[in-house]
Tab-separated table of C-alpha atoms in Angstrom:
chain	number	residue	atom	x	y	z
A	290	MET	CA	-46.913	-18.094	21.907
A	291	ARG	CA	-44.889	-20.951	23.300
A	292	VAL	CA	-44.421	-22.488	19.868
A	293	GLU	CA	-43.227	-19.167	18.471
A	294	ARG	CA	-40.700	-18.767	21.249
A	295	LYS	CA	-39.385	-22.249	20.715
A	296	ALA	CA	-39.041	-21.626	16.996
A	297	ALA	CA	-37.188	-18.379	17.625
A	298	ALA	CA	-34.788	-20.083	20.037
A	299	VAL	CA	-34.076	-22.888	17.596
A	300	GLY	CA	-33.574	-20.357	14.802
A	301	LEU	CA	-31.107	-18.355	16.888
A	302	LEU	CA	-29.177	-21.459	17.811
A	303	LEU	CA	-28.975	-22.515	14.162
A	304	CYS	CA	-27.700	-19.080	13.168
A	305	ALA	CA	-25.099	-19.132	15.906
A	306	ALA	CA	-23.984	-22.632	14.951
A	307	ALA	CA	-23.727	-21.668	11.279
A	308	ALA	CA	-21.776	-18.514	12.064
A	309	ALA	CA	-19.360	-20.379	14.297
A	310	ALA	CA	-18.810	-23.250	11.907
A	311	CYS	CA	-18.518	-21.610	8.504
A	312	ARG	CA	-15.527	-19.425	9.263
A	313	GLN	CA	-13.107	-22.099	10.417
A	314	GLU	CA	-14.100	-24.685	7.812
A	315	MET	CA	-13.341	-22.405	4.887
A	316	TYR	CA	-10.374	-20.715	6.503
A	317	ASN	CA	-8.537	-23.906	7.285
A	318	GLN	CA	-9.189	-26.429	4.572
A	319	PRO	CA	-7.880	-29.932	5.063
A	320	ARG	CA	-5.060	-29.841	2.537
A	321	TYR	CA	-1.273	-29.763	2.659
A	322	LYS	CA	0.491	-26.423	2.712
A	323	PRO	CA	4.181	-25.530	2.404
A	324	LEU	CA	6.082	-26.711	5.494
A	325	GLY	CA	2.829	-27.678	7.168
A	326	ARG	CA	2.540	-30.235	9.950
A	327	SER	CA	1.423	-33.743	9.192
A	328	ASP	CA	0.356	-36.338	11.711
A	329	PHE	CA	0.485	-39.026	9.059
A	330	PHE	CA	4.216	-39.132	8.349
A	331	ALA	CA	6.658	-40.147	11.050
A	332	ASP	CA	8.715	-36.963	10.749
A	333	ASN	CA	5.537	-34.824	11.048
A	334	ARG	CA	6.372	-33.045	7.810
A	335	GLN	CA	3.951	-32.503	4.981
A	336	ALA	CA	6.838	-31.700	2.652
A	337	ARG	CA	8.202	-34.991	1.310
A	338	PRO	CA	11.674	-35.651	-0.086
A	339	PRO	CA	11.814	-37.217	-3.558
A	340	VAL	CA	11.536	-40.997	-3.530
A	341	GLU	CA	14.963	-42.567	-3.244
A	342	GLY	CA	16.596	-43.426	-6.532
A	343	THR	CA	14.397	-41.084	-8.559
A	344	VAL	CA	15.370	-38.020	-10.547
A	345	ALA	CA	12.903	-35.227	-11.210
A	346	ARG	CA	12.640	-33.906	-14.737
A	347	GLY	CA	15.367	-31.366	-15.432
A	348	MET	CA	17.299	-32.409	-12.330
A	349	LEU	CA	19.694	-34.938	-13.833
A	350	ARG	CA	22.615	-32.537	-13.493
A	351	ALA	CA	24.713	-34.382	-16.045
A	352	ASP	CA	26.942	-31.387	-16.808
A	353	SER	CA	29.562	-31.785	-14.088
A	354	ARG	CA	31.313	-28.536	-15.018
A	355	LEU	CA	28.151	-26.565	-14.410
A	356	TYR	CA	26.893	-28.418	-11.352
A	357	THR	CA	30.116	-29.225	-9.507
A	358	GLY	CA	32.666	-26.804	-10.934
A	359	LYS	CA	34.830	-29.823	-11.672
A	360	GLU	CA	35.772	-31.929	-14.647
A	361	GLY	CA	36.710	-35.309	-13.297
A	362	ASN	CA	38.594	-34.272	-10.200
A	363	ALA	CA	40.063	-31.102	-11.653
A	364	LEU	CA	38.518	-27.722	-10.848
A	365	VAL	CA	37.371	-25.915	-13.954
A	366	SER	CA	39.192	-22.710	-14.835
A	367	VAL	CA	36.670	-21.591	-17.453
A	368	PHE	CA	33.150	-20.428	-16.661
A	369	PRO	CA	30.645	-23.043	-17.867
A	370	LEU	CA	28.208	-20.276	-18.828
A	371	PRO	CA	28.679	-16.957	-20.631
A	372	VAL	CA	29.729	-14.114	-18.360
A	373	THR	CA	27.623	-11.089	-19.218
A	374	ARG	CA	26.887	-7.767	-17.595
A	375	ALA	CA	23.543	-9.196	-16.446
A	376	LEU	CA	25.297	-12.130	-14.769
A	377	LEU	CA	27.710	-9.785	-12.992
A	378	ASP	CA	24.867	-7.575	-11.773
A	379	ARG	CA	23.038	-10.634	-10.501
A	380	GLY	CA	26.285	-11.783	-8.897
A	381	ARG	CA	26.757	-8.497	-7.100
A	382	GLN	CA	23.218	-8.632	-5.768
A	383	ARG	CA	23.528	-12.253	-4.611
A	384	TYR	CA	27.002	-11.699	-3.173
A	385	ASN	CA	25.673	-8.816	-1.095
A	386	ILE	CA	22.836	-11.005	0.204
A	387	TYR	CA	24.595	-14.265	0.961
A	388	CYS	CA	28.330	-13.529	1.205
A	389	ALA	CA	28.607	-9.980	2.523
A	390	PRO	CA	27.431	-10.878	6.057
A	391	CYS	CA	30.871	-12.459	6.573
A	392	HIS	CA	33.064	-11.463	3.634
A	393	ASP	CA	31.775	-7.835	3.608
A	394	ARG	CA	30.954	-6.009	0.431
A	395	THR	CA	34.563	-5.602	-0.630
A	396	GLY	CA	35.624	-9.164	0.072
A	397	ALA	CA	38.103	-8.220	2.789
A	398	GLY	CA	36.397	-10.473	5.342
A	399	ASN	CA	35.169	-7.935	7.884
A	400	GLY	CA	31.426	-8.540	7.651
A	401	MET	CA	29.012	-7.982	10.505
A	402	VAL	CA	28.851	-11.649	11.429
A	403	VAL	CA	32.637	-11.725	11.690
A	404	GLN	CA	32.513	-8.612	13.852
A	405	ARG	CA	30.123	-10.515	16.127
A	406	GLY	CA	32.559	-13.338	16.615
A	407	TYR	CA	32.499	-15.699	13.668
A	408	ARG	CA	35.905	-16.911	12.522
A	409	GLN	CA	37.281	-14.453	10.013
A	410	PRO	CA	37.549	-15.694	6.445
A	411	PRO	CA	40.667	-14.862	4.450
A	412	SER	CA	40.424	-11.801	2.264
A	413	LEU	CA	39.352	-12.654	-1.272
A	414	HIS	CA	42.240	-10.491	-2.424
A	415	ILE	CA	45.177	-12.548	-1.215
A	416	ASP	CA	47.362	-14.059	-3.920
A	417	ARG	CA	46.350	-17.614	-3.063
A	418	LEU	CA	42.696	-16.866	-3.794
A	419	ARG	CA	43.334	-14.686	-6.797
A	420	GLU	CA	45.149	-17.541	-8.389
A	421	GLN	CA	42.473	-20.149	-7.713
A	422	PRO	CA	40.503	-21.324	-10.738
A	423	VAL	CA	36.854	-20.289	-10.825
A	424	GLY	CA	35.796	-23.847	-10.059
A	425	HIS	CA	37.344	-23.464	-6.608
A	426	PHE	CA	34.927	-20.708	-5.591
A	427	PHE	CA	31.976	-22.620	-6.989
A	428	ASP	CA	33.067	-25.716	-5.086
A	429	VAL	CA	33.437	-23.797	-1.816
A	430	ILE	CA	30.003	-22.194	-2.152
A	431	THR	CA	28.523	-25.605	-2.927
A	432	ASN	CA	30.290	-27.686	-0.298
A	433	GLY	CA	31.693	-25.223	2.222
A	434	LEU	CA	35.309	-25.106	3.366
A	435	GLY	CA	36.778	-24.834	6.830
A	436	ALA	CA	34.523	-22.637	8.936
A	437	MET	CA	32.372	-21.711	5.970
A	438	PRO	CA	29.127	-23.667	5.703
A	439	ASP	CA	27.816	-24.781	2.337
A	440	TYR	CA	25.268	-22.639	0.532
A	441	ALA	CA	23.940	-25.274	-1.841
A	442	ALA	CA	20.453	-25.083	-0.355
A	443	GLN	CA	20.253	-21.297	-0.338
A	444	ILE	CA	21.837	-20.366	-3.670
A	445	PRO	CA	20.814	-22.015	-6.970
A	446	VAL	CA	23.555	-23.153	-9.340
A	447	GLU	CA	23.368	-20.259	-11.820
A	448	ASP	CA	23.459	-17.766	-8.980
A	449	ARG	CA	26.544	-19.451	-7.561
A	450	TRP	CA	28.332	-18.926	-10.873
A	451	ALA	CA	27.090	-15.333	-10.930
A	452	ILE	CA	28.652	-14.843	-7.501
A	453	VAL	CA	31.903	-16.418	-8.672
A	454	ALA	CA	31.980	-14.014	-11.624
A	455	TYR	CA	31.390	-11.100	-9.273
A	456	VAL	CA	34.132	-12.309	-6.917
A	457	ARG	CA	36.477	-12.214	-9.901
A	458	ALA	CA	35.299	-8.671	-10.645
A	459	LEU	CA	35.876	-7.702	-7.003
A	460	GLN	CA	39.367	-9.148	-7.170
A	461	LEU	CA	40.070	-7.161	-10.320
A	462	SER	CA	38.714	-3.984	-8.769
A	463	GLN	CA	41.094	-4.199	-5.831
A	464	GLY	CA	44.070	-4.428	-8.150
A	465	ALA	CA	42.882	-1.858	-10.632
A	466	ARG	CA	45.216	0.943	-11.702
A	467	VAL	CA	44.286	4.352	-12.977
A	468	GLY	CA	45.162	3.110	-16.445
A	469	ASP	CA	42.309	0.565	-16.230
A	470	VAL	CA	39.705	3.280	-15.748
A	471	PRO	CA	38.220	4.453	-19.039
A	472	PRO	CA	39.569	7.952	-19.801
A	473	GLU	CA	36.109	9.522	-19.754
A	474	SER	CA	35.518	8.289	-16.197
A	475	ARG	CA	38.860	9.315	-14.718
A	476	GLY	CA	37.502	12.708	-13.726
A	477	GLU	CA	35.309	10.962	-11.178
A	478	LEU	CA	38.383	9.596	-9.415
A	479	ASP	CA	39.841	13.063	-8.945
A	480	ARG	CA	36.538	14.415	-7.800
A	481	ALA	CA	36.247	11.659	-5.233
A	482	LYS	CA	39.527	12.585	-3.551
A	483	PRO	CA	38.851	15.846	-1.687
A	484	THR	CA	35.584	14.647	-0.184
A	485	GLY	CA	37.416	11.684	1.242
A	486	GLU	CA	34.580	9.371	0.304
A	487	PRO	CA	35.698	5.776	0.351
A	488	SER	CA	35.470	4.258	-3.065
A	489	PRO	CA	36.905	1.011	-4.314
A	490	ALA	CA	39.197	3.020	-6.576
A	491	SER	CA	40.834	4.746	-3.633
A	492	PRO	CA	40.329	1.890	-1.244
A	493	GLU	CA	39.817	2.039	2.461
A	494	TYR	CA	41.838	-1.145	2.463
A	495	PRO	CA	45.075	0.460	1.350
A	496	THR	CA	47.423	-2.293	0.308
A	497	LEU	CA	45.707	-5.616	0.004
A	498	TYR	CA	48.499	-6.565	-2.290
A	499	LYS	CA	51.515	-4.510	-3.175
A	500	SER	CA	51.157	-4.143	-6.882
A	501	ALA	CA	48.480	-5.264	-9.250
A	502	PRO	CA	49.969	-8.184	-11.033
A	503	ILE	CA	46.796	-9.539	-12.536
A	504	ARG	CA	47.760	-11.339	-15.676
A	505	GLY	CA	47.338	-8.749	-18.377
A	506	SER	CA	45.586	-5.543	-17.545
A	507	GLY	CA	42.073	-5.840	-18.864
A	508	ALA	CA	39.207	-7.837	-17.493
A	509	GLY	CA	39.169	-10.030	-20.579
A	510	SER	CA	42.431	-11.687	-19.676
A	511	VAL	CA	41.178	-13.343	-16.511
A	512	PRO	CA	41.099	-17.067	-17.076
A	513	GLY	CA	37.714	-17.954	-18.320
A	514	ALA	CA	36.092	-14.614	-17.705
A	515	GLN	CA	34.568	-13.716	-21.039
A	516	LEU	CA	33.643	-10.307	-19.823
A	517	ASP	CA	31.852	-8.163	-22.302
A	518	PRO	CA	33.507	-4.824	-23.016
A	519	GLY	CA	30.960	-2.868	-21.020
A	520	ALA	CA	31.467	-4.934	-17.903
A	521	PRO	CA	32.712	-3.083	-14.871
A	522	ALA	CA	35.895	-4.027	-13.109
A	523	GLY	CA	34.081	-4.572	-9.865
A	524	GLY	CA	33.204	-1.008	-9.091
A	525	VAL	CA	36.001	1.118	-10.431
A	526	LYS	CA	33.445	3.801	-11.092
A	527	ALA	CA	32.234	3.489	-7.510
A	528	LYS	CA	28.615	3.177	-8.526
A	529	PRO	CA	26.185	2.101	-5.840
A	530	PRO	CA	24.794	-1.400	-6.344
A	531	LYS	CA	21.702	-1.445	-8.475
B	81	MET	CA	-63.298	1.357	24.045
B	82	GLN	CA	-59.790	2.511	24.719
B	83	ILE	CA	-57.514	-0.549	25.062
B	84	PHE	CA	-54.137	1.187	25.031
B	85	HIS	CA	-53.127	4.057	27.218
B	86	ARG	CA	-52.287	7.338	25.451
B	87	SER	CA	-48.593	7.035	26.242
B	88	THR	CA	-48.310	4.008	23.971
B	89	ASN	CA	-48.470	6.380	21.021
B	90	THR	CA	-45.206	7.938	22.114
B	91	ILE	CA	-43.668	4.633	23.020
B	92	SER	CA	-44.446	3.178	19.631
B	93	ARG	CA	-42.948	6.174	17.815
B	94	VAL	CA	-39.827	6.178	19.935
B	95	SER	CA	-39.339	2.464	19.501
B	96	LEU	CA	-39.781	2.728	15.722
B	97	PHE	CA	-37.117	5.428	15.423
B	98	GLY	CA	-35.059	3.833	18.167
B	99	ALA	CA	-34.953	0.544	16.297
B	100	VAL	CA	-33.333	2.234	13.312
B	101	PHE	CA	-30.590	3.706	15.464
B	102	PHE	CA	-30.190	0.521	17.435
B	103	ILE	CA	-29.687	-1.536	14.293
B	104	ALA	CA	-27.213	1.038	12.962
B	105	LEU	CA	-25.365	0.933	16.261
B	106	LEU	CA	-25.239	-2.865	16.150
B	107	GLY	CA	-23.835	-2.686	12.637
B	108	TRP	CA	-21.175	-0.213	13.701
B	109	VAL	CA	-20.181	-2.320	16.721
B	110	PHE	CA	-19.965	-5.455	14.594
B	111	ASP	CA	-17.903	-3.710	11.918
B	112	SER	CA	-15.486	-2.241	14.450
B	113	LEU	CA	-15.131	-5.587	16.162
B	114	GLN	CA	-14.370	-7.487	12.990
B	115	ARG	CA	-11.751	-4.920	11.984
B	116	SER	CA	-10.245	-4.817	15.445
B	117	SER	CA	-7.072	-6.606	16.391
B	118	TYR	CA	-9.239	-8.810	18.612
B	119	ASN	CA	-10.442	-10.425	15.412
B	120	THR	CA	-7.501	-9.872	13.023
B	121	GLN	CA	-4.650	-10.398	15.502
B	122	GLN	CA	-3.037	-7.304	14.016
B	123	ASN	CA	-0.150	-5.942	16.116
B	124	VAL	CA	-0.239	-8.925	18.452
B	125	ALA	CA	3.254	-10.363	18.911
B	126	ARG	CA	3.271	-14.176	18.841
B	127	GLU	CA	5.183	-16.431	21.171
B	128	GLN	CA	7.631	-18.649	19.321
B	129	PRO	CA	9.586	-21.759	20.318
B	130	VAL	CA	12.776	-19.691	19.888
B	131	GLN	CA	12.861	-15.988	20.698
B	132	PHE	CA	14.027	-15.086	17.224
B	133	SER	CA	14.374	-11.333	16.786
B	134	HIS	CA	14.053	-9.762	13.354
B	135	ALA	CA	15.045	-6.480	15.011
B	136	HIS	CA	18.434	-8.013	15.809
B	137	HIS	CA	19.064	-9.950	12.602
B	138	VAL	CA	17.675	-7.422	10.120
B	139	GLY	CA	17.942	-4.144	12.010
B	140	ALA	CA	21.237	-4.560	13.847
B	141	ILE	CA	23.182	-7.058	11.720
B	142	GLY	CA	21.710	-5.993	8.381
B	143	ILE	CA	21.024	-9.432	6.948
B	144	ASP	CA	18.944	-9.301	3.770
B	145	CYS	CA	15.430	-10.815	3.897
B	146	ARG	CA	16.410	-13.246	1.147
B	147	TYR	CA	19.270	-14.751	3.112
B	148	CYS	CA	16.653	-16.806	4.972
B	149	HIS	CA	13.455	-16.371	2.932
B	150	THR	CA	15.094	-17.799	-0.162
B	151	SER	CA	12.002	-18.567	-2.231
B	152	VAL	CA	10.288	-15.195	-1.892
B	153	GLU	CA	11.282	-14.098	-5.402
B	154	LYS	CA	10.218	-17.210	-7.248
B	155	ALA	CA	7.436	-18.929	-5.333
B	156	ALA	CA	4.135	-18.264	-3.642
B	157	PHE	CA	5.631	-19.120	-0.268
B	158	ALA	CA	8.458	-16.909	0.982
B	159	GLY	CA	10.069	-19.846	2.775
B	160	ILE	CA	10.878	-20.436	6.402
B	161	PRO	CA	14.571	-21.288	6.643
B	162	PRO	CA	15.646	-24.803	7.577
B	163	THR	CA	17.531	-25.150	10.863
B	164	LYS	CA	20.711	-25.455	8.814
B	165	THR	CA	20.434	-21.763	7.882
B	166	CYS	CA	20.379	-20.791	11.570
B	167	MET	CA	23.394	-22.997	12.176
B	168	ASN	CA	25.358	-21.257	9.407
B	169	CYS	CA	26.169	-18.616	12.012
B	170	HIS	CA	25.046	-20.163	15.291
B	171	SER	CA	27.425	-23.070	15.070
B	172	GLN	CA	29.941	-20.467	16.246
B	173	ILE	CA	28.007	-17.445	17.502
B	174	TRP	CA	25.975	-17.914	20.700
B	175	ALA	CA	26.755	-21.575	20.262
B	176	GLN	CA	26.288	-22.292	23.987
B	177	SER	CA	23.279	-20.034	24.562
B	178	PRO	CA	20.357	-21.760	26.293
B	179	TYR	CA	18.006	-19.635	24.187
B	180	LEU	CA	19.214	-21.488	21.131
B	181	GLU	CA	18.932	-24.991	22.560
B	182	PRO	CA	15.735	-25.699	20.560
B	183	VAL	CA	17.691	-24.842	17.396
B	184	ARG	CA	20.601	-27.106	18.264
B	185	GLU	CA	18.218	-29.851	19.286
B	186	SER	CA	16.438	-29.568	15.956
B	187	TYR	CA	19.798	-29.768	14.165
B	188	ARG	CA	20.929	-32.803	16.196
B	189	THR	CA	17.705	-34.748	15.959
B	190	ASP	CA	16.540	-33.648	12.488
B	191	ARG	CA	13.141	-32.679	13.918
B	192	SER	CA	11.640	-29.467	12.574
B	193	ILE	CA	11.237	-26.430	14.800
B	194	GLU	CA	7.503	-25.770	14.862
B	195	TRP	CA	7.173	-22.016	14.490
B	196	THR	CA	3.896	-20.282	15.169
B	197	ARG	CA	2.497	-18.911	11.973
B	198	VAL	CA	2.038	-15.131	12.153
B	199	HIS	CA	0.567	-14.283	8.744
B	200	ASP	CA	-2.204	-16.751	8.048
B	201	LEU	CA	-4.401	-15.939	5.094
B	202	PRO	CA	-7.658	-17.878	4.740
B	203	ASP	CA	-7.282	-20.964	2.547
B	204	PHE	CA	-9.758	-19.601	0.025
B	205	VAL	CA	-7.325	-16.828	-0.881
B	206	TYR	CA	-4.657	-17.314	-3.512
B	207	PHE	CA	-1.578	-15.309	-2.632
B	208	ASP	CA	1.821	-15.400	-4.324
B	209	HIS	CA	4.812	-13.569	-2.847
B	210	SER	CA	6.874	-13.690	-6.037
B	211	ILE	CA	4.528	-11.634	-8.209
B	212	HIS	CA	4.325	-8.904	-5.587
B	213	VAL	CA	8.059	-8.745	-4.947
B	214	ASN	CA	8.853	-8.788	-8.668
B	215	LYS	CA	6.405	-5.993	-9.449
B	216	GLY	CA	7.708	-3.496	-6.927
B	217	VAL	CA	5.695	-4.184	-3.767
B	218	GLY	CA	8.062	-3.833	-0.825
B	219	CYS	CA	8.196	-6.342	2.033
B	220	GLU	CA	7.603	-3.403	4.329
B	221	THR	CA	4.387	-2.411	2.559
B	222	CYS	CA	2.570	-5.432	4.005
B	223	HIS	CA	4.852	-6.642	6.793
B	224	GLY	CA	5.740	-3.270	8.306
B	225	ARG	CA	9.056	-2.390	9.893
B	226	VAL	CA	10.206	-5.965	10.426
B	227	ASP	CA	13.639	-4.576	11.300
B	228	GLN	CA	12.076	-3.122	14.446
B	229	MET	CA	10.171	-6.192	15.603
B	230	PRO	CA	11.775	-8.143	18.456
B	231	LEU	CA	9.086	-10.802	18.148
B	232	MET	CA	7.123	-11.012	14.938
B	233	TRP	CA	3.668	-9.560	14.665
B	234	GLN	CA	1.273	-8.939	11.842
B	235	ALA	CA	1.461	-5.289	10.878
B	236	SER	CA	-1.575	-5.297	8.593
B	237	ARG	CA	-5.184	-6.385	8.952
B	238	LEU	CA	-4.879	-8.898	6.098
B	239	GLN	CA	-8.567	-8.478	5.357
B	240	MET	CA	-10.045	-8.222	1.902
B	241	SER	CA	-10.688	-4.485	2.081
B	242	TRP	CA	-7.025	-4.057	2.943
B	243	CYS	CA	-5.924	-6.125	-0.073
B	244	LEU	CA	-8.269	-4.203	-2.367
B	245	ASP	CA	-7.028	-0.842	-1.171
B	246	CYS	CA	-3.708	-1.615	-2.827
B	247	HIS	CA	-5.074	-3.563	-5.797
B	248	ARG	CA	-7.235	-0.535	-6.664
B	249	ASN	CA	-4.550	2.090	-5.970
B	250	THR	CA	-1.228	0.452	-6.780
B	251	GLU	CA	0.335	3.843	-7.513
B	252	LYS	CA	0.144	4.636	-3.805
B	253	TYR	CA	2.417	1.752	-2.867
B	254	LEU	CA	4.747	0.737	-5.712
B	255	ARG	CA	8.464	1.270	-5.251
B	256	PRO	CA	11.474	0.715	-7.515
B	257	LYS	CA	12.449	-2.964	-7.683
B	258	ASP	CA	15.832	-2.306	-6.102
B	259	GLN	CA	14.071	-0.913	-3.022
B	260	VAL	CA	11.692	-3.832	-2.482
B	261	PHE	CA	13.762	-5.327	0.331
B	262	THR	CA	14.645	-1.989	1.921
B	263	MET	CA	13.257	-1.206	5.358
B	264	GLY	CA	12.365	2.408	6.086
B	265	TYR	CA	12.164	3.301	2.402
B	266	VAL	CA	11.194	6.889	1.641
B	267	PRO	CA	10.243	7.654	-1.971
B	268	ALA	CA	12.444	10.212	-3.671
B	269	GLY	CA	9.897	12.773	-4.815
B	270	ASP	CA	6.160	12.398	-5.215
B	271	GLN	CA	4.896	8.878	-4.584
B	272	LEU	CA	1.861	9.162	-6.875
B	273	GLU	CA	3.975	10.399	-9.759
B	274	LEU	CA	6.565	7.696	-9.188
B	275	GLY	CA	3.839	5.084	-8.728
B	276	ARG	CA	2.204	5.925	-12.064
B	277	LYS	CA	5.564	5.745	-13.797
B	278	LEU	CA	6.313	2.352	-12.233
B	279	GLN	CA	2.843	1.049	-13.123
B	280	LYS	CA	3.740	1.522	-16.784
B	281	GLU	CA	7.318	0.339	-16.438
B	282	TYR	CA	6.456	-2.869	-14.596
B	283	GLY	CA	3.332	-3.572	-16.633
B	284	ILE	CA	0.928	-3.537	-13.690
B	285	ARG	CA	-2.449	-4.877	-14.823
B	286	LYS	CA	-5.547	-2.703	-14.987
B	287	VAL	CA	-7.713	-2.205	-11.898
B	288	THR	CA	-10.501	-4.228	-13.500
B	289	VAL	CA	-8.165	-7.212	-13.557
B	290	LEU	CA	-6.568	-6.605	-10.180
B	291	GLU	CA	-9.895	-6.293	-8.383
B	292	SER	CA	-11.584	-9.137	-10.204
B	293	CYS	CA	-12.775	-11.908	-7.862
B	294	SER	CA	-10.815	-14.619	-9.614
B	295	THR	CA	-7.505	-12.787	-9.221
B	296	CYS	CA	-7.382	-13.838	-5.570
B	297	HIS	CA	-10.137	-16.450	-5.308
B	298	ARG	CA	-9.275	-19.153	-7.779
């Protein structure tokens, strides 16, 4: 009897020990995880920067036009990658994520963060900015300017160019005239009027600039913007973002 | 000779039947306990070194998830933002607030803020955010109404049966890709109909693949 009891007690203890141990061991395996804590490195970070003086494959970034928006010291005025409808759509999406908090979705500079006290950025539709080469916008996103922090860590290079392309489209949209709207879509403009719905074609921001002196009239004449024919001028048709 | 009293007949019967019920009861108690928030930490808000409020940043200001969780669309890990991302705004807004001193200190000293992890899957589970987000699984589907959480908590059980519920019935949860980051999404029309359409459109794998062991345990 005594022996049996002892055996049962030992068995129970073993079961309890096994149950307590197995869960944690398998749940938390001793390996590095993203942004995990390390007690080995002085900065307590498991994530390590690349060894100094090394370049990872595919990270040479030799094309200065693409990676800095500059050629020598001059800002590029031609997009270093083809501007397609897909790029513009991507640009709109990324602009609305990363830029709209301050610049707002139209580029006027009345975003929520500005409303909460951040220094207001200039409207993207002032003459000075409409006349800047595309490299300027890429450079500002990459390195920041004035109160604006840099977004190099948050936005990959191709996305930055997509945003620049979309900023150009936004700029065009704010200067668009009825003549720029394809005839088959003009009906939508008239329909929009009585309901009083704000649309970029009948802007809430009435006169950002007096006339619309964008060089030429079509999107294709913007320096460097090789817009395909189906590309929208920012949102003339007032479609919701996809 | 009669060794046992008559009543032992009854006692033995009762204990035989009783044992069955007792074991069933034990099983039920154990199952309820292991599903309970006591075990899963579901719905338990975690203390953090900074009282960061998703309700404020997402709900009130309307900042997109991807502004901070930059790698969610292309990596397994959604990404916890570096202190620099906080300072994008908080260099000017609430720049003197004592609440944000840990953030400023981290920025000055280049020491990481050590956040308390809220969603911690076991290490024997392979999970990749990007495939879910790119196939029409909304943030909200697993993380709940983050835009209403002052402090972060885990809205789901994160247990295997919970994972499998979706892997076996994706049509119940899929949403259009442009609604993945929307909070408070309501499907336009019938969810099952929409879900079946999206399954085809997004090329969702068959249930036999999605519920296979090696899909998540690799």
